[in-house]
Structures are given as C-alpha cells and as structure tokens.
Tab-separated table of N, CA and C in Angstrom:
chain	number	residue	atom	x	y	z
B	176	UNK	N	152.601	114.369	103.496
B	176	UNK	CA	152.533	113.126	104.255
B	176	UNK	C	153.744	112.238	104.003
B	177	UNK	N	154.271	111.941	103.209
B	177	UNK	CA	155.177	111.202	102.549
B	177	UNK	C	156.431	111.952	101.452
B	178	UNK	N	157.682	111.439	101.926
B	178	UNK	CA	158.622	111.647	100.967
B	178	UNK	C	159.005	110.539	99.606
B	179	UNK	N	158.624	110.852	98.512
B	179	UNK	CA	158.106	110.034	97.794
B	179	UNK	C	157.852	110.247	96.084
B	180	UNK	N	157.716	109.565	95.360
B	180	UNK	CA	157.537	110.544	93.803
B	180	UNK	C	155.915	110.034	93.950
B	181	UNK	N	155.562	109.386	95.090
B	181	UNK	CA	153.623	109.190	94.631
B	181	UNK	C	152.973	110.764	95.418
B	182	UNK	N	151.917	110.722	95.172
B	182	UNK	CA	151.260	111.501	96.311
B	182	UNK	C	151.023	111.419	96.783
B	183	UNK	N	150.603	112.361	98.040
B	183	UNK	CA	150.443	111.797	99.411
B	183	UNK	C	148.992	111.519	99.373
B	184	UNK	N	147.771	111.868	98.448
B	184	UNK	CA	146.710	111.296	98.527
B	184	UNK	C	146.719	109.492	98.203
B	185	UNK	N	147.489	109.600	96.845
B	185	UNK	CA	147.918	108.192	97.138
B	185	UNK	C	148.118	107.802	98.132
B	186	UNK	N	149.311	107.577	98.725
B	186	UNK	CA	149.961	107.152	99.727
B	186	UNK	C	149.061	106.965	100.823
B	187	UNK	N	148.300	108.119	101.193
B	187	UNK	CA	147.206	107.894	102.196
B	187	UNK	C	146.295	107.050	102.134
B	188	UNK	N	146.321	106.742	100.666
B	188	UNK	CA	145.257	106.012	100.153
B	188	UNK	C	145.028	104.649	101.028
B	189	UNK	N	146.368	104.136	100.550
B	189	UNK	CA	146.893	102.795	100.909
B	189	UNK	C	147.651	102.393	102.049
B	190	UNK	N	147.902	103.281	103.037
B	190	UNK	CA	148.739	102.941	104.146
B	190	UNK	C	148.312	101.876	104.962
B	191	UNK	N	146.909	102.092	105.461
B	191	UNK	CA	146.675	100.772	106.430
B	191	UNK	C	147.050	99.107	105.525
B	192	UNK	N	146.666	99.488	104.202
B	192	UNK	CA	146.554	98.290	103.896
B	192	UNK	C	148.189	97.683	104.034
B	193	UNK	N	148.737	98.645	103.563
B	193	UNK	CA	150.623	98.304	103.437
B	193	UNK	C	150.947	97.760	105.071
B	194	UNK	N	150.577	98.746	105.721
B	194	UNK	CA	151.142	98.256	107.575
B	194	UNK	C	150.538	96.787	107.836
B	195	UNK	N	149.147	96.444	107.841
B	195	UNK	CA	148.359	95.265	107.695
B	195	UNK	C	148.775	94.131	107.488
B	196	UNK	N	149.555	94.536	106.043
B	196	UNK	CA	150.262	93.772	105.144
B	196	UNK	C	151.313	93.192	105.926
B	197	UNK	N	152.081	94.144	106.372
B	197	UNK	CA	153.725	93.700	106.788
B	197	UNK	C	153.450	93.297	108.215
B	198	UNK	N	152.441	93.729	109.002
B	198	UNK	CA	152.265	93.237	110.398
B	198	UNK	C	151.705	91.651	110.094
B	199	UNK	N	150.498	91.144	109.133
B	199	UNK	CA	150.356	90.099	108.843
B	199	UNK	C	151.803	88.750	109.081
B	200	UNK	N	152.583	89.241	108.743
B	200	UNK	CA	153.579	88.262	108.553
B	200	UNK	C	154.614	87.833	110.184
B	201	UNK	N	154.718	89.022	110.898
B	201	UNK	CA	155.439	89.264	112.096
B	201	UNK	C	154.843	90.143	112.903
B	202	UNK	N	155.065	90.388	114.296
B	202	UNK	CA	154.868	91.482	115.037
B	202	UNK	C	156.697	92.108	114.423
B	203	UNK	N	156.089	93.312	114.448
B	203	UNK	CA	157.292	94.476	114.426
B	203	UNK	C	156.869	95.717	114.883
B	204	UNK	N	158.518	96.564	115.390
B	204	UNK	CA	158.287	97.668	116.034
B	204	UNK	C	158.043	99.099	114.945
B	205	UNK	N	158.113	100.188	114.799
B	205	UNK	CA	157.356	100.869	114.298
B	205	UNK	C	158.775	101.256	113.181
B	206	UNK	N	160.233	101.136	113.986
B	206	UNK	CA	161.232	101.622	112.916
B	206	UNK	C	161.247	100.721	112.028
B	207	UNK	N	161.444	99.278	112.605
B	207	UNK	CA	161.210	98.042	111.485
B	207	UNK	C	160.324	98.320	110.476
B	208	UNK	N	158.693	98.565	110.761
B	208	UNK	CA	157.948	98.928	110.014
B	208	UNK	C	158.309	100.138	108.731
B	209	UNK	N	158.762	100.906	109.069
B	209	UNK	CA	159.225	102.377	108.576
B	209	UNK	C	159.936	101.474	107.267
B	210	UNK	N	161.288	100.863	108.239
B	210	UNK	CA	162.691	100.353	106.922
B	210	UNK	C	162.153	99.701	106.192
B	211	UNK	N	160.929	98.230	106.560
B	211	UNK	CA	160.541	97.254	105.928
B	211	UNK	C	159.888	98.009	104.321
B	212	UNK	N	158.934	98.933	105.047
B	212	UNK	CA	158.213	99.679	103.936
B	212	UNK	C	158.786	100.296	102.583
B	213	UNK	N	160.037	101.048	102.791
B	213	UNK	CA	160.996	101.801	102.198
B	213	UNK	C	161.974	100.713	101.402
B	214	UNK	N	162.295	99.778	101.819
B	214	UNK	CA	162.935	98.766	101.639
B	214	UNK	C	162.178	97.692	100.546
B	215	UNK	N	161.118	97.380	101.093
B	215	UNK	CA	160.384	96.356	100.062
B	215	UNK	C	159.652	96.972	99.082
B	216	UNK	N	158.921	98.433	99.408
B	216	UNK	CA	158.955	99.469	97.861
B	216	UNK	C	160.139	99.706	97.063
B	217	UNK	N	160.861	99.226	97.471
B	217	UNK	CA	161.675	99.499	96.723
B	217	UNK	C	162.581	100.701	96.703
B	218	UNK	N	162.451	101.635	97.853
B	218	UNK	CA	162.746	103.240	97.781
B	218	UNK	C	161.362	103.930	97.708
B	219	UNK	N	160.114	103.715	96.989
B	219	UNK	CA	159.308	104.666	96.710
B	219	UNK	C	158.194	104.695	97.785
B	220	UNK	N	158.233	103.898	98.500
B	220	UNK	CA	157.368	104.204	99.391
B	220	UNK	C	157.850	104.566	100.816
B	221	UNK	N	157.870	105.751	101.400
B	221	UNK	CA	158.533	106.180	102.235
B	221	UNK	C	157.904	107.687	103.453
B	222	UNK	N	157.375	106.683	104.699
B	222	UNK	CA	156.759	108.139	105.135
B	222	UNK	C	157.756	108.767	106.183
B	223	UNK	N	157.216	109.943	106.566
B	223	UNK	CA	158.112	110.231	107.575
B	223	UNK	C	157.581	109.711	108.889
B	224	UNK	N	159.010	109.681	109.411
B	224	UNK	CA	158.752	108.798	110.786
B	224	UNK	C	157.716	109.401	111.920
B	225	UNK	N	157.217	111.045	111.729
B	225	UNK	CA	156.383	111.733	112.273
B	225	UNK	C	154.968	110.959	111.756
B	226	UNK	N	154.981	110.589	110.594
B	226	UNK	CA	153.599	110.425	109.920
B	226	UNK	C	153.412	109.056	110.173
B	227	UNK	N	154.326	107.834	110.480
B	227	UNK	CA	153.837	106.738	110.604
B	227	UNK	C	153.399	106.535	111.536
B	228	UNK	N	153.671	107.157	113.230
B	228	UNK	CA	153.259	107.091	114.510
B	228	UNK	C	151.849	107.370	114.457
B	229	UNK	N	151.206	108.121	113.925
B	229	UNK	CA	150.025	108.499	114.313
B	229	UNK	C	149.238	107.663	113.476
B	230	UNK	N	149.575	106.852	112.462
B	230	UNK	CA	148.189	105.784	111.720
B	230	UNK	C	148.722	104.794	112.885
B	231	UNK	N	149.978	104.380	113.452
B	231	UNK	CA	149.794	102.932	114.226
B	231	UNK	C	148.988	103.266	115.404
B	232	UNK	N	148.998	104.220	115.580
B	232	UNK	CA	148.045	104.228	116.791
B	232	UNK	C	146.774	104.596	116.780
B	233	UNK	N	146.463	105.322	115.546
B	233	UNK	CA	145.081	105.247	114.836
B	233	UNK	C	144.773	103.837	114.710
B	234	UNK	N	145.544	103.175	113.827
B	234	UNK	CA	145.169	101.125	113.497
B	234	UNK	C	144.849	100.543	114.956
B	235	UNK	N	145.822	101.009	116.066
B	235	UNK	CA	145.392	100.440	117.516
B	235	UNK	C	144.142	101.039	118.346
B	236	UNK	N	143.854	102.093	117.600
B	236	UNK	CA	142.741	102.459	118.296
B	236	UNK	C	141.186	101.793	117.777
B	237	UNK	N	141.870	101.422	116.130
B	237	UNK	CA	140.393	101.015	115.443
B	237	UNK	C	140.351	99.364	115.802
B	238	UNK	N	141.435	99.072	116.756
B	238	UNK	CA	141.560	97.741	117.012
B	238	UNK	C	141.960	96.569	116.097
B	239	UNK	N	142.808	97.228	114.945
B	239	UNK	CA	142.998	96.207	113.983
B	239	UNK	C	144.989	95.897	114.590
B	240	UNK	N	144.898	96.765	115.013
B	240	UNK	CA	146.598	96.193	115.364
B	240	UNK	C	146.888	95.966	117.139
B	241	UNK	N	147.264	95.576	117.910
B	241	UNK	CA	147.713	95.317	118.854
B	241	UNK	C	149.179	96.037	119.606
B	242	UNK	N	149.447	96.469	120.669
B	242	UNK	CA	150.587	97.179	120.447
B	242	UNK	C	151.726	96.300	122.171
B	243	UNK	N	152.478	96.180	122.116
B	243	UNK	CA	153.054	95.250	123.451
B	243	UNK	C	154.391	95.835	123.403
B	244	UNK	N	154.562	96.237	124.493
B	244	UNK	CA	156.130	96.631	125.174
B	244	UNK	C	157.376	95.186	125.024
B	245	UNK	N	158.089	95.310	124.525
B	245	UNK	CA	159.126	94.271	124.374
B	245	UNK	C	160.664	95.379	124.763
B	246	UNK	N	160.768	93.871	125.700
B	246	UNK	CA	162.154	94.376	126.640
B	246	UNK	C	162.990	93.890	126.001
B	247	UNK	N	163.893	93.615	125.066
B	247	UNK	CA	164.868	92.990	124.489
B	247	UNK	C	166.145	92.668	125.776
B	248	UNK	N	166.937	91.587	125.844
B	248	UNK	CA	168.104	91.879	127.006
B	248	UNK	C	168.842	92.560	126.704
B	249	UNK	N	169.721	93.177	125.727
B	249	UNK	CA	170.356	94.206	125.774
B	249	UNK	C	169.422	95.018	124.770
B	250	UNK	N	169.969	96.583	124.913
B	250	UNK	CA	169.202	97.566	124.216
B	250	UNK	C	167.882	98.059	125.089
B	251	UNK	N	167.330	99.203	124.277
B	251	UNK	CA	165.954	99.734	124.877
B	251	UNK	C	164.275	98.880	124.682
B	252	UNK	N	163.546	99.693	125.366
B	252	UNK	CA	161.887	99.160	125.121
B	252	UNK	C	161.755	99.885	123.949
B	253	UNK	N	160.943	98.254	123.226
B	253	UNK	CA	159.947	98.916	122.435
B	253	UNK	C	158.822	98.630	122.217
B	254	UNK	N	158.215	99.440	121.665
B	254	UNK	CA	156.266	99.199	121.392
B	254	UNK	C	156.600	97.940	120.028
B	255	UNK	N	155.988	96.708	120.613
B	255	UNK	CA	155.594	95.661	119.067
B	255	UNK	C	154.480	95.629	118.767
B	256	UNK	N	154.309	95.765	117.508
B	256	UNK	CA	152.800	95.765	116.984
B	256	UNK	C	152.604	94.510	116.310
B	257	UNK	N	151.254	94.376	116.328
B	257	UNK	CA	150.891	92.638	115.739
B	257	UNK	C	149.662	92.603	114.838
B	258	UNK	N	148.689	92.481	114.802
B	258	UNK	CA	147.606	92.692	113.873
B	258	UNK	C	146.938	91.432	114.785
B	259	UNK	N	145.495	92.342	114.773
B	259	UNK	CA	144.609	91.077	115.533
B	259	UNK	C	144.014	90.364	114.495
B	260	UNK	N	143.177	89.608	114.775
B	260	UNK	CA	141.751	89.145	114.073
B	260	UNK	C	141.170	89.859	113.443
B	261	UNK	N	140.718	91.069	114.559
B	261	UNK	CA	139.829	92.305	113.387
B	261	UNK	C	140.208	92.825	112.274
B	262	UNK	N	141.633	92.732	112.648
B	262	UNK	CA	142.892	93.682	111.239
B	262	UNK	C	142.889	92.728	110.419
B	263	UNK	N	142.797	91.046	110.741
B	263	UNK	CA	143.526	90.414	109.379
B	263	UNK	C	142.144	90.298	108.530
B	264	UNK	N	140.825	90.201	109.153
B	264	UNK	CA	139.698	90.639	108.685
B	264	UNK	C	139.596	91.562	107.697
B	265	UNK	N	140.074	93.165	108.383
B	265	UNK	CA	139.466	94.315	107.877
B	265	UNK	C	141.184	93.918	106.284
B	266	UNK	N	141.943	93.590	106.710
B	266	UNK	CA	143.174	93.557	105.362
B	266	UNK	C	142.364	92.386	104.356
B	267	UNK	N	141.994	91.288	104.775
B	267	UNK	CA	141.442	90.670	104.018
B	267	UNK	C	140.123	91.681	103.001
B	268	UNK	N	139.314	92.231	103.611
B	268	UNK	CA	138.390	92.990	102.774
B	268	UNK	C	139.160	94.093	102.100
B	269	UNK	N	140.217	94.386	102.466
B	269	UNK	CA	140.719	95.473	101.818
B	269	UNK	C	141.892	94.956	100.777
B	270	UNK	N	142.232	93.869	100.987
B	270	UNK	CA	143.250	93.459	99.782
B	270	UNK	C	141.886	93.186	98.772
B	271	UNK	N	140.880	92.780	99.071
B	271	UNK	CA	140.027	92.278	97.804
B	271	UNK	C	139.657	93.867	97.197
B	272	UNK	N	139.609	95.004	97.912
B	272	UNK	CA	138.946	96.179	97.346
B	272	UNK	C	140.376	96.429	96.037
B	273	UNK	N	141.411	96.369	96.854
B	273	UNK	CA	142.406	97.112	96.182
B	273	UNK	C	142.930	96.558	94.778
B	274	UNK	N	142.403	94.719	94.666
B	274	UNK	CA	142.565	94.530	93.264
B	274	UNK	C	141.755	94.822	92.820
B	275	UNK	N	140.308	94.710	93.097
B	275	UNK	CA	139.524	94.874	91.671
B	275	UNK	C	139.660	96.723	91.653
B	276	UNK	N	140.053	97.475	92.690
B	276	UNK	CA	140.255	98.784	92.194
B	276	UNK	C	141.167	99.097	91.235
B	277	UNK	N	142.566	98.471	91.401
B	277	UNK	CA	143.490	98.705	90.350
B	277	UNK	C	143.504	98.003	89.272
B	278	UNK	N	142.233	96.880	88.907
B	278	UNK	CA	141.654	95.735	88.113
B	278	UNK	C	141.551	96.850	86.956
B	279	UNK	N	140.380	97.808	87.818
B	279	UNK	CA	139.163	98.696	86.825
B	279	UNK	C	140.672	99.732	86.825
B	280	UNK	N	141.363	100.611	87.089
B	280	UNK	CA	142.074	101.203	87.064
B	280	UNK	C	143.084	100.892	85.720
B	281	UNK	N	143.531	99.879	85.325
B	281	UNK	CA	144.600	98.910	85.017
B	281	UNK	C	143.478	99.065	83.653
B	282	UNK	N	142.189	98.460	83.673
B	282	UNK	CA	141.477	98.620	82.268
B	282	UNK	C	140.941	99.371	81.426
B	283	UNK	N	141.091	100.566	82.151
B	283	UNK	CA	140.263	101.781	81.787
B	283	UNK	C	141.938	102.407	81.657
B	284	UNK	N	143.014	102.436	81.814
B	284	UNK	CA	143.908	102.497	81.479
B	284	UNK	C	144.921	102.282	79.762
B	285	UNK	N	144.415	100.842	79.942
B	285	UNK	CA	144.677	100.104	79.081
B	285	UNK	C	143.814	100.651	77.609
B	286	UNK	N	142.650	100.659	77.811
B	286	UNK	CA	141.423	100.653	76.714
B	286	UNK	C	141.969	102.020	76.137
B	287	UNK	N	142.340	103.157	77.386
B	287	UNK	CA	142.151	104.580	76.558
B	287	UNK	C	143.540	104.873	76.295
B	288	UNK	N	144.327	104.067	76.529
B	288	UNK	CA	146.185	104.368	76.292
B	288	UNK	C	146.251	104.996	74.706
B	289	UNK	N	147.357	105.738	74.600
B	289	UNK	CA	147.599	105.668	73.010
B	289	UNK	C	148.800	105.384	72.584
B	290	UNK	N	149.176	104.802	73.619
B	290	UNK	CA	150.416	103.482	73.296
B	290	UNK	C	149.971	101.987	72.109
C-alpha cells in the first residue's frame, strides 16, 4: 500500500484520519494531498499515487469528503476535495479514538520497556 519504513497495515490503519486531517484545514486537490502528506510526515508517510485515488473516493462515497471540479485560469481541471460536516464529525470521533489508542499503546509500552 505504501512506500514507507511503517507498514502498510499501519498506514491503512490511519489514512482517513490523516486525509480528514489535512482536508480539515483547506479544500485540496489529490496531488496537493499526496505532497502535503509526504511533506508534513516528514518523508515517512508516503502512498502511492495509485493508492491514494481510491480511499478519496472511497471518503466521497462514505460522504465524509466532497469532491468539485476547479478550473484554475491558466493550467488544467482539477477534482478539489473538502470535507463535509459528516467527515469533520466522523475525524472528530476518530482523532479522540486515536489518542487514547496510542495513550494505551504509549503505556503498555512504557510499563514493559527495558530501557
């Protein structure tokens, strides 16, 4: 799924929430999305551009993202994506899952380290 040092079960793990995330702030088109991702991980989070098309339009089908043709004046069309109501909803319940998951993750970590 991903080129990456995580796994792609990871990675799968967390994708809507990451797109959610970055659509929260702006509508953007899907390459934006791609660079933003790769870019603000830092390098490590990175899918292929085959693999990101099919969750945005999975997210638009579950109705959490929105998708609109933008004509720019110079240059080509592109698909902008936005995040509705339902999405900033369903990210809101899912940013709360993902701390206390990496909460308990992070402590059960911690407790059995032998650092």
């Amino acid at each position: 799924m991903a080129e990456t040092s995580f796994s792609s079960d990871l990675m799968r793990s967390c994708a809507d929430l990451v797109i959610l995330t970055l659509l929260k702030n702006r509508p953007m088109h899907g390459y934006d999305i791609f660079v933003s991702m790769e870019n603000i991980g830092d390098g490590q989070f990175r899918f292929k551009q085959g693999t990101l098309y099919p969750l945005l339009y999975r997210l638009e089908r579950s109705g959490w993202i929105a998708a609109k043709w933008h004509v720019p004046p110079e240059g080509k069309k592109r698909k902008m994506y936005s995040i509705t109501k339902d999405g900033k909803r369903v990210l809101s319940e899912r940013l709360q899952q993902w701390r206390r998951f990496t909460d308990s993750v992070n402590a059960i970590l911690k407790e059995c380290s032998d650092d």
